[in-house]
GROMACS .gro file of C-alpha atoms in nm:
model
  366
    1UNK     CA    1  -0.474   2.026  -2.421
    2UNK     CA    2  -0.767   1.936  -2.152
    3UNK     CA    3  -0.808   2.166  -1.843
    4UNK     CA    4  -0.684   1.882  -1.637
    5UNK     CA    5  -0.360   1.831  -1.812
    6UNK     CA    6  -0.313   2.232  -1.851
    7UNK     CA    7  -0.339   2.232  -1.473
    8UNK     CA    8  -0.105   1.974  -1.414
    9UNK     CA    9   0.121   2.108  -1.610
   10UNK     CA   10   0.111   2.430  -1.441
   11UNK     CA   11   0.179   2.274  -1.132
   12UNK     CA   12   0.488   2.138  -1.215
   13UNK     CA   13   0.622   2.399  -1.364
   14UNK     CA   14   0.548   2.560  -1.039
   15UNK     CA   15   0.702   2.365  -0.817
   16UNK     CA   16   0.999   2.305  -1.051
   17UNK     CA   17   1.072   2.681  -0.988
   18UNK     CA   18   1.102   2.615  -0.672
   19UNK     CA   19   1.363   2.383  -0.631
   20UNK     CA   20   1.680   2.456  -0.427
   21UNK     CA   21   1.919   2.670  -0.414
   22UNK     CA   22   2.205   2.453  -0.326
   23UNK     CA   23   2.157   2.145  -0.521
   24UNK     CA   24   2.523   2.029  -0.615
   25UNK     CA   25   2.582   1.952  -0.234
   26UNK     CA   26   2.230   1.749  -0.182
   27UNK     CA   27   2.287   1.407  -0.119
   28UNK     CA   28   2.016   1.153  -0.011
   29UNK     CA   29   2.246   1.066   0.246
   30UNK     CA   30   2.195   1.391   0.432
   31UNK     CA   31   1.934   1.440   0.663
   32UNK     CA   32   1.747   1.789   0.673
   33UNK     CA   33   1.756   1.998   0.944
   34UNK     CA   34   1.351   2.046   1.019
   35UNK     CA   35   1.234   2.321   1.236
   36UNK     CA   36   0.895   2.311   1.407
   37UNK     CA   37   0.704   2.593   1.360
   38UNK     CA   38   0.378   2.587   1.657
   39UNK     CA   39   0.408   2.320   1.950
   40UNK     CA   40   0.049   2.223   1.968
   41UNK     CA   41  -0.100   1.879   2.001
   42UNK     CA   42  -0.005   1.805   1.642
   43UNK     CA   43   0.377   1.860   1.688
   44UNK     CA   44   0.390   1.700   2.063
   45UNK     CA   45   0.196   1.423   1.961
   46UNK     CA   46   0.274   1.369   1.609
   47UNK     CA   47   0.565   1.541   1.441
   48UNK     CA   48   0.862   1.536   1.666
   49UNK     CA   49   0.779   1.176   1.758
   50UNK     CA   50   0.747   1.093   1.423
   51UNK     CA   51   1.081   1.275   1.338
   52UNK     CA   52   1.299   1.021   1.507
   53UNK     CA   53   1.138   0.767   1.280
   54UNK     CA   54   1.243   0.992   0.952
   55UNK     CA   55   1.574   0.885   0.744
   56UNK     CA   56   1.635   1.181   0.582
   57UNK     CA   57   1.522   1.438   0.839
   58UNK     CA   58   1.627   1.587   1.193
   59UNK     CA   59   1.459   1.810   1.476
   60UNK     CA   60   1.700   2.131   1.452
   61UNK     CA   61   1.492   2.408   1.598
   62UNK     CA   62   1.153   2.514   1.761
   63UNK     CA   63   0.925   2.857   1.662
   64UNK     CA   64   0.679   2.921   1.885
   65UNK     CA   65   0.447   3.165   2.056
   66UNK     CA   66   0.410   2.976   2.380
   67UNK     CA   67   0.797   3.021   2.544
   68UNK     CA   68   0.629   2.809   2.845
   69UNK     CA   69   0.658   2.505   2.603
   70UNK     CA   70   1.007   2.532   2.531
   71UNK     CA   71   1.131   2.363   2.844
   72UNK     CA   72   0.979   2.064   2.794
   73UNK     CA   73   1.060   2.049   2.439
   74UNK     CA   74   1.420   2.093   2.510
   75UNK     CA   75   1.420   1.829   2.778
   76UNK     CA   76   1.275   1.551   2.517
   77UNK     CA   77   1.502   1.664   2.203
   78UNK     CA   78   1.753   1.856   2.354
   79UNK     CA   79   1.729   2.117   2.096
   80UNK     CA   80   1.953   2.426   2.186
   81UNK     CA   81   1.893   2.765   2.287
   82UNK     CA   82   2.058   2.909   1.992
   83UNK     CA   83   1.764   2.737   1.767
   84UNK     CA   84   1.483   2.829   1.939
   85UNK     CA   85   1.273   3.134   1.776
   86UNK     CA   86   0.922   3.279   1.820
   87UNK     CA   87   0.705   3.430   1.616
   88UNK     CA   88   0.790   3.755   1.601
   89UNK     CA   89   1.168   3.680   1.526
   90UNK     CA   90   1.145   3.433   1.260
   91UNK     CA   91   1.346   3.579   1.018
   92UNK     CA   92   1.652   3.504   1.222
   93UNK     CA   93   1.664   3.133   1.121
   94UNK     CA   94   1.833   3.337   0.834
   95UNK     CA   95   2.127   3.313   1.017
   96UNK     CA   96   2.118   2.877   1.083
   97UNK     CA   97   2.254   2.697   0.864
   98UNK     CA   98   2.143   2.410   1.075
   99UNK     CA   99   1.766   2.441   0.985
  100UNK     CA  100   1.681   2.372   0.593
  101UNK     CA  101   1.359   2.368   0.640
  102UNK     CA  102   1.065   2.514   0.862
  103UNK     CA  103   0.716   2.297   0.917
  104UNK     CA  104   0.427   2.543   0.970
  105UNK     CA  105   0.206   2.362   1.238
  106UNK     CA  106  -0.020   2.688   1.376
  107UNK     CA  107  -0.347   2.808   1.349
  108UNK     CA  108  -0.465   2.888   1.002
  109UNK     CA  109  -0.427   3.248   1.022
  110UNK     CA  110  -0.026   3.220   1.030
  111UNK     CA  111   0.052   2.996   0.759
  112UNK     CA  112   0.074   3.314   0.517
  113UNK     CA  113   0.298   3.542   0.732
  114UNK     CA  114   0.507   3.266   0.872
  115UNK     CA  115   0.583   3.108   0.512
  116UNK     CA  116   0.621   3.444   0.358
  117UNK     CA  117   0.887   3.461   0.689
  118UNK     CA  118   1.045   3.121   0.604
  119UNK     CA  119   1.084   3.177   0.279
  120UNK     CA  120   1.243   3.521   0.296
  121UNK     CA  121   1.525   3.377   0.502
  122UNK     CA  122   1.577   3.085   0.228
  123UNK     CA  123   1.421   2.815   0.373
  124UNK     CA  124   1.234   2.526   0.230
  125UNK     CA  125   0.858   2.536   0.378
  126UNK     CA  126   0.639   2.252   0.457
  127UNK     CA  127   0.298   2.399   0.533
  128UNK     CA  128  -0.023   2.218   0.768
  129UNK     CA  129  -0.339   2.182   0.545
  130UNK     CA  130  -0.498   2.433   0.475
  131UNK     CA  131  -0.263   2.582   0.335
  132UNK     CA  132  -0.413   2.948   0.402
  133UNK     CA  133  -0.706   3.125   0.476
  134UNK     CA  134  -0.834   3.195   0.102
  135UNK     CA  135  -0.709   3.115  -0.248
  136UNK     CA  136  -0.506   3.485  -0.276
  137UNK     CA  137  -0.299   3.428   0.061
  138UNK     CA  138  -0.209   3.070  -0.088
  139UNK     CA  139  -0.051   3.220  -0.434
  140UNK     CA  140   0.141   3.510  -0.217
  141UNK     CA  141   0.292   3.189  -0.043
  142UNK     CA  142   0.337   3.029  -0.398
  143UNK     CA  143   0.502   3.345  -0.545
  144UNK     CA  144   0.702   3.387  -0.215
  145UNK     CA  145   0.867   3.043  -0.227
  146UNK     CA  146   0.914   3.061  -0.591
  147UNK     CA  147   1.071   3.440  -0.574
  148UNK     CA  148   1.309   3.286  -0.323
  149UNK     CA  149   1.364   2.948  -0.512
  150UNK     CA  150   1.266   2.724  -0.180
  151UNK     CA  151   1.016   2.427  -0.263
  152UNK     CA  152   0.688   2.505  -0.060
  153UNK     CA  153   0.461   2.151   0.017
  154UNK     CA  154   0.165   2.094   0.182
  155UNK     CA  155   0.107   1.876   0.462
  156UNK     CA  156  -0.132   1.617   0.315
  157UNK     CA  157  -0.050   1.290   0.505
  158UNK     CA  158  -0.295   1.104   0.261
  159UNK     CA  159  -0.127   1.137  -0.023
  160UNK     CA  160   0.173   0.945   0.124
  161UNK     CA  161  -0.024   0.685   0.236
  162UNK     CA  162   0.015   0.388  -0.026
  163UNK     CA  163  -0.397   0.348  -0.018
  164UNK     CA  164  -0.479   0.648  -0.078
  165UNK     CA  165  -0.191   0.640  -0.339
  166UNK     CA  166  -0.343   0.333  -0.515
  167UNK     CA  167  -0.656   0.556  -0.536
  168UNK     CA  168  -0.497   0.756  -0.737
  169UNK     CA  169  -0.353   0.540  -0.950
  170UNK     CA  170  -0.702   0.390  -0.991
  171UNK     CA  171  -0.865   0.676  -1.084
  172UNK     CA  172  -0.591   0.673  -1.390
  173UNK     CA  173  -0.633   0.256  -1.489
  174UNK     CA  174  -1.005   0.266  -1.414
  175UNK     CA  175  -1.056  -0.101  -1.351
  176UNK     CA  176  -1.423  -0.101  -1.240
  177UNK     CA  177  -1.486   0.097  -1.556
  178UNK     CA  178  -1.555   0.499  -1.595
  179UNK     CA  179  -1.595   0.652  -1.195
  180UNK     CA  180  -2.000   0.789  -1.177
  181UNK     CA  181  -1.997   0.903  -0.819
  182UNK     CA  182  -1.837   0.930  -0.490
  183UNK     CA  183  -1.897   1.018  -0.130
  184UNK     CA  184  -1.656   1.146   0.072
  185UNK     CA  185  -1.712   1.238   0.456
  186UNK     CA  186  -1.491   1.381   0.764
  187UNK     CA  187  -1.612   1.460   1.095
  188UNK     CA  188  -1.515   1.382   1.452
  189UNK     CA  189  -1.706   1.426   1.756
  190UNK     CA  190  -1.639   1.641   2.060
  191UNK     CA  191  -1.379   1.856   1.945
  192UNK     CA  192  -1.075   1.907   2.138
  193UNK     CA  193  -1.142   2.229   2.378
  194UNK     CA  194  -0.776   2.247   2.575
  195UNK     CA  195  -0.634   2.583   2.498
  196UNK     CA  196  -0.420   2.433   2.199
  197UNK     CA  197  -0.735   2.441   2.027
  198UNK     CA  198  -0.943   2.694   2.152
  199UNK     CA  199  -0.864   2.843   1.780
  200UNK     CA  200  -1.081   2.587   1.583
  201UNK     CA  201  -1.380   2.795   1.682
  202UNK     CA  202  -1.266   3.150   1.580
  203UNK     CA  203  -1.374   3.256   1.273
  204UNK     CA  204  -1.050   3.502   1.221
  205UNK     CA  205  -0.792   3.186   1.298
  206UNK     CA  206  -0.953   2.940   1.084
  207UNK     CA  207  -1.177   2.789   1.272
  208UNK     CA  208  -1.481   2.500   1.187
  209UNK     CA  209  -1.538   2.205   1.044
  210UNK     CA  210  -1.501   2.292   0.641
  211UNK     CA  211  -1.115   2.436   0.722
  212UNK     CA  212  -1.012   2.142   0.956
  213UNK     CA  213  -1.174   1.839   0.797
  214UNK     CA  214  -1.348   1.968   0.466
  215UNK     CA  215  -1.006   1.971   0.318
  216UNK     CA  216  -0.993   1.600   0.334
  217UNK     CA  217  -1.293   1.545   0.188
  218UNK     CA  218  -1.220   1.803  -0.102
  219UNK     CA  219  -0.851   1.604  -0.171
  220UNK     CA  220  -0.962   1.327  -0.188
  221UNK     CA  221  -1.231   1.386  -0.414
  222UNK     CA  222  -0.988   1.509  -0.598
  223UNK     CA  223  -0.705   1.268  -0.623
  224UNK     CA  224  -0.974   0.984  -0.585
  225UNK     CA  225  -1.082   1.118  -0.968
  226UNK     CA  226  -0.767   1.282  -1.127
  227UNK     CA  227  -0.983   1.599  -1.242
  228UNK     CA  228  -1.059   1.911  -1.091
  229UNK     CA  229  -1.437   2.036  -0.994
  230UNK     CA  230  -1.589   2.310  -1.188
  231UNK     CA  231  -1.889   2.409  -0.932
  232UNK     CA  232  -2.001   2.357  -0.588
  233UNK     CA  233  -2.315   2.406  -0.398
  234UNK     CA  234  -2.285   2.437  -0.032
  235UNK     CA  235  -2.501   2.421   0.285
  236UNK     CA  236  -2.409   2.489   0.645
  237UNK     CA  237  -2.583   2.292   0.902
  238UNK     CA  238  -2.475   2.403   1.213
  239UNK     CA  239  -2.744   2.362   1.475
  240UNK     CA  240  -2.490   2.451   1.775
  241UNK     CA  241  -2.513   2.806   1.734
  242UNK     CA  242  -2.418   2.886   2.095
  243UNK     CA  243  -2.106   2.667   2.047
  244UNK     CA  244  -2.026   2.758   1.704
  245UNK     CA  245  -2.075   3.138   1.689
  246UNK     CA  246  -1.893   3.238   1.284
  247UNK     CA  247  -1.805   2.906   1.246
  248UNK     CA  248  -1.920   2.637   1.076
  249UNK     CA  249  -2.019   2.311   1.312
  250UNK     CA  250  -2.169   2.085   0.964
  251UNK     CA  251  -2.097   2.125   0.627
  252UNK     CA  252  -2.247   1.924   0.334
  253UNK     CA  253  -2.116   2.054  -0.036
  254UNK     CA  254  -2.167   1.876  -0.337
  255UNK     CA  255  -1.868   1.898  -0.626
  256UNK     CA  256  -1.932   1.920  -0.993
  257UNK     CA  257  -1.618   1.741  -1.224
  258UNK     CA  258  -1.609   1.691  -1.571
  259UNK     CA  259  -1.816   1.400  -1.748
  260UNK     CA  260  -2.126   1.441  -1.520
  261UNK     CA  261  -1.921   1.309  -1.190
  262UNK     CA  262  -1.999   1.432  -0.853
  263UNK     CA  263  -1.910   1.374  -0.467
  264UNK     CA  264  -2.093   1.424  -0.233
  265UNK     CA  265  -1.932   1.554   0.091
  266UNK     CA  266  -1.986   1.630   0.488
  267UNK     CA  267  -1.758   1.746   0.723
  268UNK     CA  268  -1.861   1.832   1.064
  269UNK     CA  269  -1.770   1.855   1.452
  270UNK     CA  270  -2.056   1.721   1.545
  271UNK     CA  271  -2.041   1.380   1.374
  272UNK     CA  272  -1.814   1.091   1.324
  273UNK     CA  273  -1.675   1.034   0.971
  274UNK     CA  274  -1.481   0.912   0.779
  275UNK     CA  275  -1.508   0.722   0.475
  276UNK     CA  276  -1.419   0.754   0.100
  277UNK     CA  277  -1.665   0.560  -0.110
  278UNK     CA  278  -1.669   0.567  -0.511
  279UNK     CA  279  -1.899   0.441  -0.731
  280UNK     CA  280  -1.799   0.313  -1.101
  281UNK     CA  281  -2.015   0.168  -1.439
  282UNK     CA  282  -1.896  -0.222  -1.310
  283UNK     CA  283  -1.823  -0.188  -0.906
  284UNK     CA  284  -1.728   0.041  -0.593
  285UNK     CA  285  -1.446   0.076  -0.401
  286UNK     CA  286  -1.390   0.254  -0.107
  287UNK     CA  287  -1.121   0.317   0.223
  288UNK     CA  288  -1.296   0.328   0.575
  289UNK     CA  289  -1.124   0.507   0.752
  290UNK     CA  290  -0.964   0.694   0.496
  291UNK     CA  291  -0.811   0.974   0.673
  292UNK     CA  292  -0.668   0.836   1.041
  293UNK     CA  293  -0.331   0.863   1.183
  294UNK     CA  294  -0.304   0.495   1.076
  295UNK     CA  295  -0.541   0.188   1.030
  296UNK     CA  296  -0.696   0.290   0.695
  297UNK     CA  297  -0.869   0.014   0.526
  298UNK     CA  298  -1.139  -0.077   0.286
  299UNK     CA  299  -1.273  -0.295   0.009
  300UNK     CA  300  -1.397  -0.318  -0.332
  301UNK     CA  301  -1.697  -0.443  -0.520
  302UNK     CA  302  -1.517  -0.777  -0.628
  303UNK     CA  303  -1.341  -0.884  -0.323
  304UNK     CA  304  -1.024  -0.716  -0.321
  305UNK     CA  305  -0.876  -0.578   0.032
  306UNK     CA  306  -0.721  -0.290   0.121
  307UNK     CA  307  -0.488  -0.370   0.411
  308UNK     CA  308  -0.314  -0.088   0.652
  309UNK     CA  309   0.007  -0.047   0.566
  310UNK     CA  310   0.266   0.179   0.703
  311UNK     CA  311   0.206   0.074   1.122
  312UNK     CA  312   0.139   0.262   1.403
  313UNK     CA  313   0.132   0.638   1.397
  314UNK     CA  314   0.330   0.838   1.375
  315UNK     CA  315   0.452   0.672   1.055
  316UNK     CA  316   0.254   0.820   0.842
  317UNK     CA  317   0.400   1.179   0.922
  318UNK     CA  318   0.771   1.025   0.921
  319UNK     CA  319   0.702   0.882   0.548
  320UNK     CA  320   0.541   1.219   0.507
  321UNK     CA  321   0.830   1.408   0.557
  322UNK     CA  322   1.075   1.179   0.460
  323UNK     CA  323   0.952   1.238   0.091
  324UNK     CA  324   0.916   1.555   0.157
  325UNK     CA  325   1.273   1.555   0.222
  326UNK     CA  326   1.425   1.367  -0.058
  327UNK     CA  327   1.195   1.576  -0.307
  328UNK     CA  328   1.433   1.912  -0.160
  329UNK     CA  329   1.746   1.651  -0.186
  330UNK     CA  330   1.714   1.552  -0.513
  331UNK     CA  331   1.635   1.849  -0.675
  332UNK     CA  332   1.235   1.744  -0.772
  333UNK     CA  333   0.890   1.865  -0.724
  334UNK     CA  334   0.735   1.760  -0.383
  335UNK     CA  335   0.412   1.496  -0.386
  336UNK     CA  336   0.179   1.772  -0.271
  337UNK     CA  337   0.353   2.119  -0.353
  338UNK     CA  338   0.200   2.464  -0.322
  339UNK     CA  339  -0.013   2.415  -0.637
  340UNK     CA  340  -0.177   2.109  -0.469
  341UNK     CA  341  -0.296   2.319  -0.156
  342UNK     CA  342  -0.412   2.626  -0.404
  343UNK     CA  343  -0.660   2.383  -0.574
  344UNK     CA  344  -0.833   2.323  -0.275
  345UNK     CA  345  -0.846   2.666  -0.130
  346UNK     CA  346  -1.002   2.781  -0.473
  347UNK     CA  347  -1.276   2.484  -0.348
  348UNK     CA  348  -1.306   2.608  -0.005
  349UNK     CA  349  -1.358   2.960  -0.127
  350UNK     CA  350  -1.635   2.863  -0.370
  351UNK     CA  351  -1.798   2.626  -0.111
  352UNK     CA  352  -1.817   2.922   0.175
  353UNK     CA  353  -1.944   3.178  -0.092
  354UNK     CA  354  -2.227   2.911  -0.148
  355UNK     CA  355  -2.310   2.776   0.166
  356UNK     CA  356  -2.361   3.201   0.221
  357UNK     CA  357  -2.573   3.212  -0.076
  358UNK     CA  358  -2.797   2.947   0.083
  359UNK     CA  359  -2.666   2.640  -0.156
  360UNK     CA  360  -2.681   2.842  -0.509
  361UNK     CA  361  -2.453   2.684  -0.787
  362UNK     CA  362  -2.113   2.829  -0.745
  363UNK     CA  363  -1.845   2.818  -1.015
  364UNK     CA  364  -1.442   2.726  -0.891
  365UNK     CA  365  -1.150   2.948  -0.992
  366UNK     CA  366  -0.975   2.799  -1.221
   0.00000   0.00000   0.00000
C-alpha cells in the first residue's frame, strides 16, 4: 500500500470513529443546533450571517470571553440567556440539548482547551484553521472527539468551494499530464489592528503570517496534488521587526512530495496574495484568487475557465457548514475532519523548525 493511500486510509478510519452518538434519530430534515464559540470579526461578519443562509443548521447559542458583545448579538439573533456561555463555563452546554454542535472561532491558543471542552460535554466540534498550535495539541483534539464519539472538522472553506474541489479531482484525472510544480501564495496587506485582532501578533496566541495564511497555502498544495510532502525548507523574511516582535511578518517554504514535485509557497502580512498556480508535462492551470470569501477564478493552459460559483459571501461558510452538517446527520466522515487539519500542523511544525534552522532540509511527521 503507498504512503498516500495508508494515510488516507487512516483518516477515515479516524473520522469514522467519530461519528455520532445518536444516529437512529438523524434526519437530513433536521437542522443542527450550532453554537458560536468567539464573536470576533469572523463570526459577526461571516458565520452568523452566513447561518441564516444554511439548510441544515441554526444559531442556538453564543461562548464568549467578551460578555460586552452579547447584547448586540442577542438583539440580531435573539439567542436566549439560557444559551449563552463563556469560556470558563463551557462545559455546561452539557446540559442543552438545543446545541449539537460548537464552532471554535478564537484565537489559536483555545482551539485545544475549548474542543477538548466541547467534546467532553458530547458535542460535535467544528474547529477554525489551524486547527491548534502544534501537531501534539491537534491529536489530543483527535483522541478527545474520538474518546467521546463526536465528529471533529476543520474549518477549511476551500475545500467546499466547487473550484477548489475540481482541483482536487484534477490532481486524481491528470488531464494536462503528470503535475511538475506549483506555486501557491497568501498574503494580505495591512493587517487588521482593532482589538479583535490584536492576537495575530502574539507569538503565545498564534500569531503571524505562516498560522493565519500559510495554512492555505500548505492545503492547497496539498489537495491541489493528492499526496502528502515529505520535507520542507523554510525562511522567515520579516523585515518589520518593530511590528512583528516573535512573529513571523513573511514566510517563503518550499514542499518536497513524492515523484520530484514541489510548491513553492509565501505567506505574509506584508504582501498581497493570492494565487494557486500548477504546472503539468502538457499545460498549467491555476485559481486567482484562490482563497477569498467569494470571487475565485482562474484559467488553464488550453482555454478552459474557471467561473465563481457559489455568490456573494457569506455562502461559502453556509455551504461550509451545511456539509458539515449533513456529514453529523447522516452518520459519515466530514470533508475536512480532524485528520485533515493534523496533516498540516505536522507541515507547519516542520516549516517553523526550519525557517529556525535558517532554511536547512526538514523532514514532515508522518
Amino acid at each position: 500500500m503507498s504512503r498516500r493511500r495508508a494515510l488516507q486510509s487512516l483518516a477515515l478510519a479516524g473520522a469514522a470513529a467519530a461519528l455520532p452518538r445518536r444516529t437512529a434519530a438523524a434526519t437530513p430534515a433536521r437542522r443542527l443546533g450550532v453554537a458560536l464559540v468567539g464573536l470576533g470579526g469572523y463570526s459577526t461578519d461571516l458565520l452568523g450571517p452566513a447561518l441564516r443562509l444554511t439548510r441544515h443548521c441554526r444559531l442556538a447559542g453564543l461562548v464568549t470571553g467578551s460578555p460586552h458583545k452579547i447584547a448586540k448579538w442577542q438583539e440580531t439573533y435573539g439567542v436566549p440567556d439560557a444559551a449563552i456561555y463563556g469560556y470558563d463555563d463551557i462545559h455546561r452546554i452539557a446540559d442543552n440539548p438545543d446545541i449539537d454542535v460548537v464552532y471554535i472561532a478564537t484565537p489559536n491558543h483555545l482551539h485545544k482547551p475549548l474542543t477538548l471542552a466541547a467534546a467532553n460535554a458530547g458535542k460535535h466540534v467544528w474547529c477554525e484553521k489551524p486547527m491548534a498550535m502544534d501537531a501534539g495539541e491537534g491529536e489530543a483534539m483527535i483522541r478527545a472527539c474520538r474518546d467521546n464519539r463526536v465528529q471533529l472538522a476543520i474549518g477549511y472553506r476551500m475545500q467546499h468551494e466547487p473550484n477548489s474541489r475540481r482541483f482536487m479531482e484534477m490532481a486524481r484525472t491528470q488531464p494536462f499530464g503528470g503535475i511538475v510544480q506549483l506555486r501557491a501564495d497568501a498574503g494580505w496587506f495591512g493587517w487588521r489592528q482593532g482589538a479583535d485582532d490584536a492576537w495575530r501578533l502574539d507569538p503565545a496566541r498564534g500569531g503571524g503570517a505562516m498560522y493565519d495564511m500559510g495554512v492555505y497555502c500548505v492545503n492547497a498544495s496539498r489537495y491541489s496534488t493528492g499526496l502528502e510532502p515529505v520535507a520542507v525548507r523554510a525562511w522567515d523574511e520579516t523585515t518589520r521587526r518593530d511590528i512583528f516582535q516573535g512573529v513571523d511578518e513573511t514566510m517563503r517554504f518550499t514542499l518536497e512530495f513524492p515523484g520530484d514535485i514541489t510548491a513553492a509557497c509565501v505567506t505574509s502580512f506584508g504582501r498581497d496574495l493570492n494565487t494557486l498556480h500548477v504546472d503539468c508535462e502538457r499545460g498549467w492551470y491555476e485559481l486567482s484568487p484562490f482563497q477569498s470569501y467569494d470571487g475565485n477564478v482562474g484559467r488553464a493552459s488550453d482555454g478552459t475557465r474557471f467561473t465563481a460559483q457559489l455568490g456573494a459571501s457569506p455562502r461559502m461558510q453556509a455551504e461550509q457548514m451545511d456539509q458539515d452538517a449533513l456529514a453529523i446527520l447522516e452518520a459519515r466522515p466530514p470533508r475536512a475532519p480532524g485528520e485533515e487539519g493534523l496533516r498540516d500542523m505536522r507541515v507547519l511544525d516542520a516549516a517553523f523548525a526550519s525557517a529556525r534552522s535558517g532554511g536547512e532540509r526538514v523532514r514532515i511527521a508522518g
